[in-house]
mmCIF file of C-alpha atoms in Angstrom:
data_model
loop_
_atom_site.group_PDB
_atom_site.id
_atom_site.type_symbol
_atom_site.label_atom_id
_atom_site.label_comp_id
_atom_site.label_asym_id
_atom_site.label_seq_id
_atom_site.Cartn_x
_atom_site.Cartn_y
_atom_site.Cartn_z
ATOM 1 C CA UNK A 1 -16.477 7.015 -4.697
ATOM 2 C CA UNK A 2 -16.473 10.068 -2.822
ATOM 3 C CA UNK A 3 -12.840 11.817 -1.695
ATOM 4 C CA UNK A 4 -13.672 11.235 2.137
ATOM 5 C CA UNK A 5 -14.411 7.484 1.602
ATOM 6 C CA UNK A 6 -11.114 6.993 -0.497
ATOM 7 C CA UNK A 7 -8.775 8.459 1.879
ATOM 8 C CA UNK A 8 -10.436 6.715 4.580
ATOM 9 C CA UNK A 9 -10.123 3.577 2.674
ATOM 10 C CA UNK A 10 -6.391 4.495 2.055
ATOM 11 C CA UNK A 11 -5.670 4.998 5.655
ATOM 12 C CA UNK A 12 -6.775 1.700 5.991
ATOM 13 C CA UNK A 13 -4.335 0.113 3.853
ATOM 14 C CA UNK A 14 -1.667 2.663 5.451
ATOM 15 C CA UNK A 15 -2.811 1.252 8.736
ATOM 16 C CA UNK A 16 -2.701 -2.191 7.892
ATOM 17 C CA UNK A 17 1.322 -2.054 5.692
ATOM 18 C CA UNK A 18 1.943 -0.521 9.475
ATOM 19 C CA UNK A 19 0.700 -3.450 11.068
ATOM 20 C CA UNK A 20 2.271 -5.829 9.236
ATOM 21 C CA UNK A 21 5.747 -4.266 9.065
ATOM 22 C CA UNK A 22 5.633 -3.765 13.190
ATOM 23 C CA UNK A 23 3.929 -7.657 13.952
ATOM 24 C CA UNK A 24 6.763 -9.265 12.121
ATOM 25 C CA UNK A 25 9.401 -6.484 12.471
ATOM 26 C CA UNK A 26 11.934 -9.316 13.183
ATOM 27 C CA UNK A 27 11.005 -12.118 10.274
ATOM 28 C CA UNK A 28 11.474 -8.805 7.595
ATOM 29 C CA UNK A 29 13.997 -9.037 5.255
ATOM 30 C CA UNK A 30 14.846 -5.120 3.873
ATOM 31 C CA UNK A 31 13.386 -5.739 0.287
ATOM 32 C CA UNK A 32 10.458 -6.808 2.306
ATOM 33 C CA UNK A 33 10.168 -3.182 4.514
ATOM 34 C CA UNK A 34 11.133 -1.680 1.145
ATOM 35 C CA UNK A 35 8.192 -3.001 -0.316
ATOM 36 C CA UNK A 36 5.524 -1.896 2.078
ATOM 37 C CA UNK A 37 7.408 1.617 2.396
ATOM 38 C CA UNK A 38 7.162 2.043 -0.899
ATOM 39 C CA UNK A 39 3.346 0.851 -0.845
ATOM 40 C CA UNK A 40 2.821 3.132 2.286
ATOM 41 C CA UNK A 41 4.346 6.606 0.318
ATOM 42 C CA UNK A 42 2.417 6.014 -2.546
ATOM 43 C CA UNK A 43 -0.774 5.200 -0.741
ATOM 44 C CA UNK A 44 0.348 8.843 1.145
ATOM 45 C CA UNK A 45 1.287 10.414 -1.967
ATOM 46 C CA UNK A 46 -2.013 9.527 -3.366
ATOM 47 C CA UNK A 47 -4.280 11.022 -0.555
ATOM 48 C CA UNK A 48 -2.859 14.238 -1.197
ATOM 49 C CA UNK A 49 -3.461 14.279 -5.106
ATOM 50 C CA UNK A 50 -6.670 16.563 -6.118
ATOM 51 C CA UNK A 51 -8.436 16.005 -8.860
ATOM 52 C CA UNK A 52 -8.133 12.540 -9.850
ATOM 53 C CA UNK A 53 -9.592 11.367 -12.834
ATOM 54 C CA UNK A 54 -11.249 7.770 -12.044
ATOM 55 C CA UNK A 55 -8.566 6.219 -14.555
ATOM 56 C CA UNK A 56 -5.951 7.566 -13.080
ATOM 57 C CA UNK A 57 -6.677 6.507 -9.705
ATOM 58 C CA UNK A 58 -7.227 2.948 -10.837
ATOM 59 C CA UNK A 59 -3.720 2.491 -12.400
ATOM 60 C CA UNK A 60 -2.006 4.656 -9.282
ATOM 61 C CA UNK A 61 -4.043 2.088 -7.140
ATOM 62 C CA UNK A 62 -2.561 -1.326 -9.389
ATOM 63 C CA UNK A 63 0.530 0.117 -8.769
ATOM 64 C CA UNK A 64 0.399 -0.093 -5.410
ATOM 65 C CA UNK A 65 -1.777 -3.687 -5.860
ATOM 66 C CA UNK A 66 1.222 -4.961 -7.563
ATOM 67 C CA UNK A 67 3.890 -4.130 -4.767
ATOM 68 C CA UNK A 68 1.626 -5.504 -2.256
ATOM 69 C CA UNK A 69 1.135 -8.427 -4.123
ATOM 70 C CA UNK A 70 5.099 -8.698 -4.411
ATOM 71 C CA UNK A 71 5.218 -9.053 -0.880
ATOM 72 C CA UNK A 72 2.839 -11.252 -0.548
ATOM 73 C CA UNK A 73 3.884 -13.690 -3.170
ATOM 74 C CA UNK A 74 7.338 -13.373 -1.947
ATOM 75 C CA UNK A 75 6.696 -14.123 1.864
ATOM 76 C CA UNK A 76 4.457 -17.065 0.656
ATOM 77 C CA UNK A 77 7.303 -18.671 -1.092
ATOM 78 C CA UNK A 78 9.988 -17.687 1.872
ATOM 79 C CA UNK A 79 7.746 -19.524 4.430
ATOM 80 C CA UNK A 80 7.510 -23.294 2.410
#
């Protein structure tokens, strides 16, 4: 994948943790903004890296994967 499309693919995800964190700014608990803040600076942190091997991209990326999918898991349990 080239370096435009996967910074334009990250500030995607950057624009969609935004989203999120502002459409249900009151229902948030603070591990929850943790969470995406920490998604959101390592999604940053990531754009700015040069040279990237492909592997290390992938585990940067499940890293961030996994603390999304904390989120999510966690919110799905808070709302049953």
């Amino acid at each position: 994948m080239s370096r435009v499309k996967r910074n334009r693919n990250m500030d995607f995800l950057i624009n969609a943790i935004e989203e999120i964190k502002l459409k249900n700014q009151c229902s948030l608990s603070e591990t929850d903004v943790t969470i995406l803040n920490d998604a959101k600076a390592k999604l940053q942190m990531l754009k700015c890296k040069k040279g990237l091997t492909d592997k290390h991209l992938k585990q940067e990326v499940a890293e961030i994967v996994l603390l999304v999918l904390n989120f999510l898991t966690k919110s799905n349990s808070n709302a049953k």
